[in-house]
Tab-separated table of C-alpha atoms (C1' of nucleotides) in Angstrom:
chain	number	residue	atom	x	y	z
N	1304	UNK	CA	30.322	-13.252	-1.020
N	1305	UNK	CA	29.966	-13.206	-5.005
N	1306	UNK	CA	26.800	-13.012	-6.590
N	1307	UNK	CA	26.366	-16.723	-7.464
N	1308	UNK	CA	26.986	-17.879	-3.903
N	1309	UNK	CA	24.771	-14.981	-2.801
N	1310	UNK	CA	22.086	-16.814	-5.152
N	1311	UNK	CA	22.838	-20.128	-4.646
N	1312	UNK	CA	22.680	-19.535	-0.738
N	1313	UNK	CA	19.036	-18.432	-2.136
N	1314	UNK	CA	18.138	-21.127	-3.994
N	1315	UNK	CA	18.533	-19.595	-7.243
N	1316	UNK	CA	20.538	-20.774	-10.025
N	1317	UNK	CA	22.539	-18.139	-11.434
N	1318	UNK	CA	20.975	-17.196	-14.249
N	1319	UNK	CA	21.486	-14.279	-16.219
N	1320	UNK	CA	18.597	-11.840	-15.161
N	1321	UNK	CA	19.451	-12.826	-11.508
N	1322	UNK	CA	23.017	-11.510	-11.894
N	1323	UNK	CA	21.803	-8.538	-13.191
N	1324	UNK	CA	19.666	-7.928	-10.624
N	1325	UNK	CA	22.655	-8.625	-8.406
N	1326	UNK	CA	24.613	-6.046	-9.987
N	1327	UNK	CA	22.483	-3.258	-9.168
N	1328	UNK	CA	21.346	-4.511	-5.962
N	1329	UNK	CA	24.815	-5.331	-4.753
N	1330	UNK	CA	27.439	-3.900	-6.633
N	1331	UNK	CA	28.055	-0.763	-4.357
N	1332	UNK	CA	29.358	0.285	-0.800
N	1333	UNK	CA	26.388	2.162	0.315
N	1334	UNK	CA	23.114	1.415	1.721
N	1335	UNK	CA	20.746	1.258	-1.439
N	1336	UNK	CA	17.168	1.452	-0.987
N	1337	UNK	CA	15.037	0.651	-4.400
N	1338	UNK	CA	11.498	0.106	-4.945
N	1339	UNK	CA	10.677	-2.187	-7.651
N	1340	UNK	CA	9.270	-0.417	-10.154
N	1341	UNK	CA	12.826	1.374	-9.684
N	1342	UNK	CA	15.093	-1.097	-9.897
N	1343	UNK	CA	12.579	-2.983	-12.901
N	1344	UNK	CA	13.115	0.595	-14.815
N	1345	UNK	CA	17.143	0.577	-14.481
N	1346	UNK	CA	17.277	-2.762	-15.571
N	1347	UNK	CA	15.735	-2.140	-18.638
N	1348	UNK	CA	17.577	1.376	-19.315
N	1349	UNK	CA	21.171	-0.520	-18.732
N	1350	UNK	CA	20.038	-3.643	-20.599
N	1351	UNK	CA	17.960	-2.728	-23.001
N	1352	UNK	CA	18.161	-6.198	-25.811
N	1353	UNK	CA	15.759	-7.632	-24.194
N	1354	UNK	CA	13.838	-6.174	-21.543
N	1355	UNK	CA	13.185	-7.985	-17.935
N	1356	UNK	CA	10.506	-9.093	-16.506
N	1357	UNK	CA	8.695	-7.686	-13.695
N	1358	UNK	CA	7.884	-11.286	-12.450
N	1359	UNK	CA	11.227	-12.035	-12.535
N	1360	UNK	CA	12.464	-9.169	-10.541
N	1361	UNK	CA	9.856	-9.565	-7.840
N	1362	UNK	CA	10.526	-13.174	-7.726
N	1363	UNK	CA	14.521	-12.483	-7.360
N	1364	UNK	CA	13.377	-10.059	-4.871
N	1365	UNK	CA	10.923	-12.072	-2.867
N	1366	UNK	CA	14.562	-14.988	-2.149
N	1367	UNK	CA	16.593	-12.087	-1.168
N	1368	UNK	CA	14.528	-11.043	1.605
N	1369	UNK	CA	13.573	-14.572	2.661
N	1370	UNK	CA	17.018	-15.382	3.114
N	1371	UNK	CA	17.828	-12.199	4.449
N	1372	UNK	CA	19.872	-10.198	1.935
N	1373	UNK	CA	16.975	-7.857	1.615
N	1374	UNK	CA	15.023	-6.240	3.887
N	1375	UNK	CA	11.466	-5.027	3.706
N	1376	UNK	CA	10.233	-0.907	4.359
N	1377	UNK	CA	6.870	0.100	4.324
N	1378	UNK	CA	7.097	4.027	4.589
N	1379	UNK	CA	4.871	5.137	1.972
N	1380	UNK	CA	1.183	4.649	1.290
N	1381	UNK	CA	1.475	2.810	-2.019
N	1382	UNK	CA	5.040	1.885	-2.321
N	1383	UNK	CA	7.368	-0.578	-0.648
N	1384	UNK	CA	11.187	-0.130	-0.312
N	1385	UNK	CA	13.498	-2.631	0.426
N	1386	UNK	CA	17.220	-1.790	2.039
N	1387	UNK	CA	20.254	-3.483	1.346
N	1388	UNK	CA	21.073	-2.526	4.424
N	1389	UNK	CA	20.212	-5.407	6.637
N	1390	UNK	CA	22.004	-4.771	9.610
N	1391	UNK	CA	19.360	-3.410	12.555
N	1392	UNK	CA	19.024	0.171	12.305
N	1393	UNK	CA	16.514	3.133	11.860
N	1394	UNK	CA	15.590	5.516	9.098
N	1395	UNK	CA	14.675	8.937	8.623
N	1396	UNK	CA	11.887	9.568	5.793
N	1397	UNK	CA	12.068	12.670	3.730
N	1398	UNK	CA	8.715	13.691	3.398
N	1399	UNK	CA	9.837	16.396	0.786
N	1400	UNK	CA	11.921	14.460	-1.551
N	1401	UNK	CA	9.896	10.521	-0.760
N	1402	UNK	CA	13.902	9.575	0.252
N	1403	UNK	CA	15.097	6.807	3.157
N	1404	UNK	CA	18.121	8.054	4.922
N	1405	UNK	CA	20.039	5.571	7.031
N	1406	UNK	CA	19.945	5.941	11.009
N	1407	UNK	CA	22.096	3.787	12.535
N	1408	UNK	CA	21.574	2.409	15.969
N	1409	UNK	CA	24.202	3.812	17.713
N	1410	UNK	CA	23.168	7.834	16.421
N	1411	UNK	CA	19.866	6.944	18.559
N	1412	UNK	CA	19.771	6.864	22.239
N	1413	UNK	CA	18.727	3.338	23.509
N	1414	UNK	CA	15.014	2.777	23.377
N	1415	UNK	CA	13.275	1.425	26.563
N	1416	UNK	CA	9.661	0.355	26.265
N	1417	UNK	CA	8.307	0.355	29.617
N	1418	UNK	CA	4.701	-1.367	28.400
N	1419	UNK	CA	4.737	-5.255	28.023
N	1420	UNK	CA	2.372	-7.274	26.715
N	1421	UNK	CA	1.418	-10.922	28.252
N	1422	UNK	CA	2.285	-13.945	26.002
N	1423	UNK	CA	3.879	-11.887	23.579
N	1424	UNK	CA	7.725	-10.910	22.643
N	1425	UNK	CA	9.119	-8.127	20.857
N	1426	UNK	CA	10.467	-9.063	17.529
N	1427	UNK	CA	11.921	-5.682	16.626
N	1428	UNK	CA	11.868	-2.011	17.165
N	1429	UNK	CA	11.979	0.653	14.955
N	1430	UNK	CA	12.165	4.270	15.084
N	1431	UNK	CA	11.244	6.394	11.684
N	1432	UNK	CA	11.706	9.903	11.887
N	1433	UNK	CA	9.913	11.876	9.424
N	1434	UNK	CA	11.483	14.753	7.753
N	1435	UNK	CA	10.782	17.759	6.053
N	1436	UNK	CA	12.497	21.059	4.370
N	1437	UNK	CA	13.219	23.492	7.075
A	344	UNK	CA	-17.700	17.886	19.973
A	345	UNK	CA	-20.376	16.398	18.311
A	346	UNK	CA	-20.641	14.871	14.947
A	347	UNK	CA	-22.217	17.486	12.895
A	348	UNK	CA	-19.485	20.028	14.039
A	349	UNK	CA	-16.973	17.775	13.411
A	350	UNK	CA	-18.236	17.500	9.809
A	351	UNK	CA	-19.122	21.078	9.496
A	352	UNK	CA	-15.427	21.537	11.036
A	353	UNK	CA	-14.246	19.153	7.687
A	354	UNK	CA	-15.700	21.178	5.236
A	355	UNK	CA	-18.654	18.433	5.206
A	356	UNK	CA	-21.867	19.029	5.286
A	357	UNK	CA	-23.508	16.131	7.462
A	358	UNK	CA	-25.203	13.726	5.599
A	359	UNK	CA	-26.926	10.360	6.554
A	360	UNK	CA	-23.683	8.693	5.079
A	361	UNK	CA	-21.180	10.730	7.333
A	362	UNK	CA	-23.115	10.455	10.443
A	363	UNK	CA	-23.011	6.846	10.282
A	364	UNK	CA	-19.288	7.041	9.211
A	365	UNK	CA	-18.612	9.339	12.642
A	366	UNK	CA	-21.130	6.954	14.712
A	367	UNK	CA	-18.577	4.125	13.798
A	368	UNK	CA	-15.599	6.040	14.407
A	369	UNK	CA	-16.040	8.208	16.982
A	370	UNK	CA	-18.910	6.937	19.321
A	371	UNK	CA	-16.453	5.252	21.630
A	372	UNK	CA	-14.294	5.783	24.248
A	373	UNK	CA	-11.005	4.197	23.408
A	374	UNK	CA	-9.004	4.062	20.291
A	375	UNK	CA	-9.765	2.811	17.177
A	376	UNK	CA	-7.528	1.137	14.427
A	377	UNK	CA	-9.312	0.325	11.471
A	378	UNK	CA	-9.029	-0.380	7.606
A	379	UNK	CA	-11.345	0.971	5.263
A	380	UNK	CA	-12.838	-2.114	4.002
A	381	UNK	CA	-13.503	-3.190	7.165
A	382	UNK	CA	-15.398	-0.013	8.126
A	383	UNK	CA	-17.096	-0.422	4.798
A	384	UNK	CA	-18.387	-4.085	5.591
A	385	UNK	CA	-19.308	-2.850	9.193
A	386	UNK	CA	-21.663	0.116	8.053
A	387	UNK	CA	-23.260	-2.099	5.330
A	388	UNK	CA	-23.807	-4.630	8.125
A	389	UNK	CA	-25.725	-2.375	10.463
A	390	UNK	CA	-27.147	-0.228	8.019
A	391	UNK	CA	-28.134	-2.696	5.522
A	392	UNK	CA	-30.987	-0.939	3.632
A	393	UNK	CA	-29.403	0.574	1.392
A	394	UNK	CA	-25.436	0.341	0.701
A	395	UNK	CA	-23.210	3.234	1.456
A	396	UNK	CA	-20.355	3.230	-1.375
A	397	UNK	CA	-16.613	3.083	-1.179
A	398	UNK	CA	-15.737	6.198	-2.659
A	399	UNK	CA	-18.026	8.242	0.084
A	400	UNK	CA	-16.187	6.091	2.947
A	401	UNK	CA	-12.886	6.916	1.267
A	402	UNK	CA	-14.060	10.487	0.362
A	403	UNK	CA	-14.494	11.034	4.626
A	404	UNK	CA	-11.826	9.403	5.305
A	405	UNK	CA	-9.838	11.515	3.715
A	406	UNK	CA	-11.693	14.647	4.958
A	407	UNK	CA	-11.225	13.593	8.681
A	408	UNK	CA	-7.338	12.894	7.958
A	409	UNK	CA	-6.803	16.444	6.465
A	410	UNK	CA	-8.449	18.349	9.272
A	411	UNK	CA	-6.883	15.899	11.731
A	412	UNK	CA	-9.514	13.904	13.157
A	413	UNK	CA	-7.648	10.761	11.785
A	414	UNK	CA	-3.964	9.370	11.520
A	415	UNK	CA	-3.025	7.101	8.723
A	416	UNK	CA	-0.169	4.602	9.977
A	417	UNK	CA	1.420	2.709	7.229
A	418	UNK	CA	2.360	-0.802	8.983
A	419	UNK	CA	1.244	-3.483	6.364
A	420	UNK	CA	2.175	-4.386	3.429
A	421	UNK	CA	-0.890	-3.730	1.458
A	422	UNK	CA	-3.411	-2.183	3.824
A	423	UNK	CA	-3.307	1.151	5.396
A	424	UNK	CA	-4.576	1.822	9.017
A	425	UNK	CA	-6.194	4.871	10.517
A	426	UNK	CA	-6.087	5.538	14.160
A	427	UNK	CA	-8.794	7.645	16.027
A	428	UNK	CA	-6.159	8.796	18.632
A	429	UNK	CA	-4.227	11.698	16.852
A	430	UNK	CA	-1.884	12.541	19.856
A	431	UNK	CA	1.415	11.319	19.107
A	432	UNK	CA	1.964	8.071	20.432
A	433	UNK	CA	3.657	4.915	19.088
A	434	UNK	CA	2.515	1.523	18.210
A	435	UNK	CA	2.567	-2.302	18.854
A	436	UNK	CA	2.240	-4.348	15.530
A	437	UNK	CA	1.194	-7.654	16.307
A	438	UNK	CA	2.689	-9.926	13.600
A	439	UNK	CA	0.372	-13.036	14.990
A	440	UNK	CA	-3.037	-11.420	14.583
A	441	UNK	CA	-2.457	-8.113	12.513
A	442	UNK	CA	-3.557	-6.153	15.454
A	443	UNK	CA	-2.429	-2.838	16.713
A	444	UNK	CA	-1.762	-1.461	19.476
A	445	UNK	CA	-1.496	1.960	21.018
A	446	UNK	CA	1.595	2.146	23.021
A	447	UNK	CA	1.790	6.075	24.575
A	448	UNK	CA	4.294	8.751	24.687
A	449	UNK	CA	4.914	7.999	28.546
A	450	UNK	CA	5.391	4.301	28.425
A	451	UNK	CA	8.687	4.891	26.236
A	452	UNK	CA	11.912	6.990	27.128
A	453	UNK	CA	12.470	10.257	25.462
A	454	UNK	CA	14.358	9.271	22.335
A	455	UNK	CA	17.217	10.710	21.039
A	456	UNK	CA	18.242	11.309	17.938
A	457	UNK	CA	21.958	12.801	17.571
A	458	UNK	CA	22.080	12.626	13.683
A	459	UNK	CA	21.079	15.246	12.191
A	460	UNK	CA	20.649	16.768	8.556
A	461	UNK	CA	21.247	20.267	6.912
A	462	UNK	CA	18.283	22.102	5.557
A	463	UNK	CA	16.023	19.416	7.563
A	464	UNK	CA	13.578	19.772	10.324
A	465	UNK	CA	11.797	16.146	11.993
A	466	UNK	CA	8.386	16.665	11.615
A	467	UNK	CA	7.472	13.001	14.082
A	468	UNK	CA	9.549	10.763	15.814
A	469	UNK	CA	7.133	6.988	15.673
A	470	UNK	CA	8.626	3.873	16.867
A	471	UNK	CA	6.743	0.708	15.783
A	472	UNK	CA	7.537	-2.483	17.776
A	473	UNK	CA	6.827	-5.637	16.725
A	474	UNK	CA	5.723	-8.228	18.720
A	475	UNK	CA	4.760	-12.047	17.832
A	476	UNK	CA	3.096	-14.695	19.976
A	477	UNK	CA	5.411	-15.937	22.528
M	760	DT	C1'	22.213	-34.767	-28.022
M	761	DT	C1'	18.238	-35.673	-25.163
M	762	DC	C1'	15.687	-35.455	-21.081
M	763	DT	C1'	13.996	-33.278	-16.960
M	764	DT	C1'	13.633	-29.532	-14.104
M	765	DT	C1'	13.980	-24.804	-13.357
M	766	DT	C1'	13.334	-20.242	-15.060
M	767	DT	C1'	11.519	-16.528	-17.715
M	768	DT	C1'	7.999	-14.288	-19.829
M	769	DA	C1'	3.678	-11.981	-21.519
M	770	DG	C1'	-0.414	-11.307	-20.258
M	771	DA	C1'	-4.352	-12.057	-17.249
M	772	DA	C1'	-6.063	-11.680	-12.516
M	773	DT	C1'	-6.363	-9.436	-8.118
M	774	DG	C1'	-7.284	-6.023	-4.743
M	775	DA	C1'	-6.956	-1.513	-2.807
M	776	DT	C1'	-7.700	2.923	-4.110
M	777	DT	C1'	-9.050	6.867	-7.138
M	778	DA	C1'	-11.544	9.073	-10.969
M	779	DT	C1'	-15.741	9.974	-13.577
M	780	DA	C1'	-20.033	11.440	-14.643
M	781	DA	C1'	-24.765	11.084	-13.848
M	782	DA	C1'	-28.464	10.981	-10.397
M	783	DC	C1'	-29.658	12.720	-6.001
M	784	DT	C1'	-29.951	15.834	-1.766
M	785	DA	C1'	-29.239	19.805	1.339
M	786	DG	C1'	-29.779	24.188	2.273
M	787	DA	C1'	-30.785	28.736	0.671
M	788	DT	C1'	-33.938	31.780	-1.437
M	789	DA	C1'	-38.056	33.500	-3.342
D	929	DT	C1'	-43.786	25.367	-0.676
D	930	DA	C1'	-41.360	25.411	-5.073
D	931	DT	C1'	-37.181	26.207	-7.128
D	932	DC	C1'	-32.406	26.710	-7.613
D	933	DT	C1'	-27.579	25.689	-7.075
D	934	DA	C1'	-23.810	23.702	-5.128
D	935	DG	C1'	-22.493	19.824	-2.717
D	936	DT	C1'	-22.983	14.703	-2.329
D	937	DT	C1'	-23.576	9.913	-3.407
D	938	DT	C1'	-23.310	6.267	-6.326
D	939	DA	C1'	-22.159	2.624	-9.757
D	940	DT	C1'	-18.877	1.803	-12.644
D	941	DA	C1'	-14.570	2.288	-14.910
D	942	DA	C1'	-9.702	3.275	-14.439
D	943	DT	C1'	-5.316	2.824	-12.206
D	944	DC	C1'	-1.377	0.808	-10.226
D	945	DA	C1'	1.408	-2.368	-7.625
D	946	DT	C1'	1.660	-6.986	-7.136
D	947	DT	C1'	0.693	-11.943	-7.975
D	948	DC	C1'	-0.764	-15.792	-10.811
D	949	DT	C1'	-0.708	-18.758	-14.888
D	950	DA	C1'	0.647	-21.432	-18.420
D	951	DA	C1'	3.535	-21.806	-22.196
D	952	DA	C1'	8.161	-21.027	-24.183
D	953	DA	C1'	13.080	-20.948	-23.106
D	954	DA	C1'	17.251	-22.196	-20.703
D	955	DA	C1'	20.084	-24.887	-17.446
D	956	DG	C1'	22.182	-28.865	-15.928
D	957	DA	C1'	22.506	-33.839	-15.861
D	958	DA	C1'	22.912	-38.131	-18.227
DNA sequence: TTCTTTTTTAGAATGATTATAAACTAGATA
DNA sequence: TATCTAGTTTATAATCATTCTAAAAAAGAA
């Protein structure tokens, strides 16, 4: 999927500071995880005319994750990652080094919760691992 | 172990303001997930002479977490949870009302994790499952 | 073009948390 | 008990991520 249909499929026209975003965001083979002061900062560095927004960015951000292109991490006290990576899996945290590391479902043994709770349903599991230099 | 040796244990010398902080905390017999503007409304509720500030609340707070008397779970977007129970354990989130919920160490099967990374060592394993209203 | 709607933006507002610096207390000592 | 000193509390300001606002700019349609 391009970038304008990605946005589009958002309900964003496809401006040019959305594209941009886009680029970053998208424009890669990996798993990226950003925070949004992050990704605010390289969008300035790389495009530096005329310098974006931080509304904008959050607001581009905001679509992604309601229609799923993003997803939400809160690891850290203060900050907020999102994943591009939406896809159900796990991550390790590096305490050291503040980093997300990807742990995909199949490199953890199936989780069984044996508790259940009446008139509720699970909605997701998640397993972080915290990590730290030996 | 009372509350004055639990201070003293802190590096805290017990004051009226901590022993009121410990009365709410720790004068019970289950867990206890809180916020700390909650805690701060509930002491200036009951003890409503004379206002105990933020900055002492978040001062002990932070005391108790360094010497271990208090976890800090990082669930929420924006607010930050302790948790009286410092055992390792896992956690319910409860999308509907914001709750949590202690789910223990026996009530989920030993997990796995067959990734692993050089020059690392996991400090916790925590699974967070959330659950929504039915 | 011109019109209407959407988007971007700077800057203000918000809300949790932390820092500051002055007033206050605990505990020790004389 | 009076005094001293270090530790404590407090109000207030500062910080920082995020959200809101309202006005200027751009997009798309006619």
């Amino acid at each position: 999927m391009n970038f304008e249909d990605k946005l589009r499929a958002s309900g964003l026209r496809p401006t040019k500071q959305r594209l941009r975003i886009c680029k970053i965001l998208f424009d890669r083979d990996k798993t990226f995880h950003f925070l949004v002061k992050d990704l605010v900062e390289t969008l300035n560095q790389k495009y530096d005319e005329k310098k974006i927004s931080v509304a904008t960015v959050y607001n581009t951000v905001h679509a992604f994750k309601k229609s799923g292109y993003l997803k939400q991490l809160n690891i850290d006290t203060i900050h907020h990652y999102y994943d591009t990576n939406v896809s159900h899996h796990h991550h390790f945290f590096d305490e050291s080094t503040k980093e997300l590391i990807d742990l995909n479902n199949d490199q953890v043994e199936k989780i069984e919760i044996k508790k259940t709770l009446p008139g509720k349903t699970i909605s997701s599991v998640e397993i972080l691992v915290k990590i730290e230099n030996k």
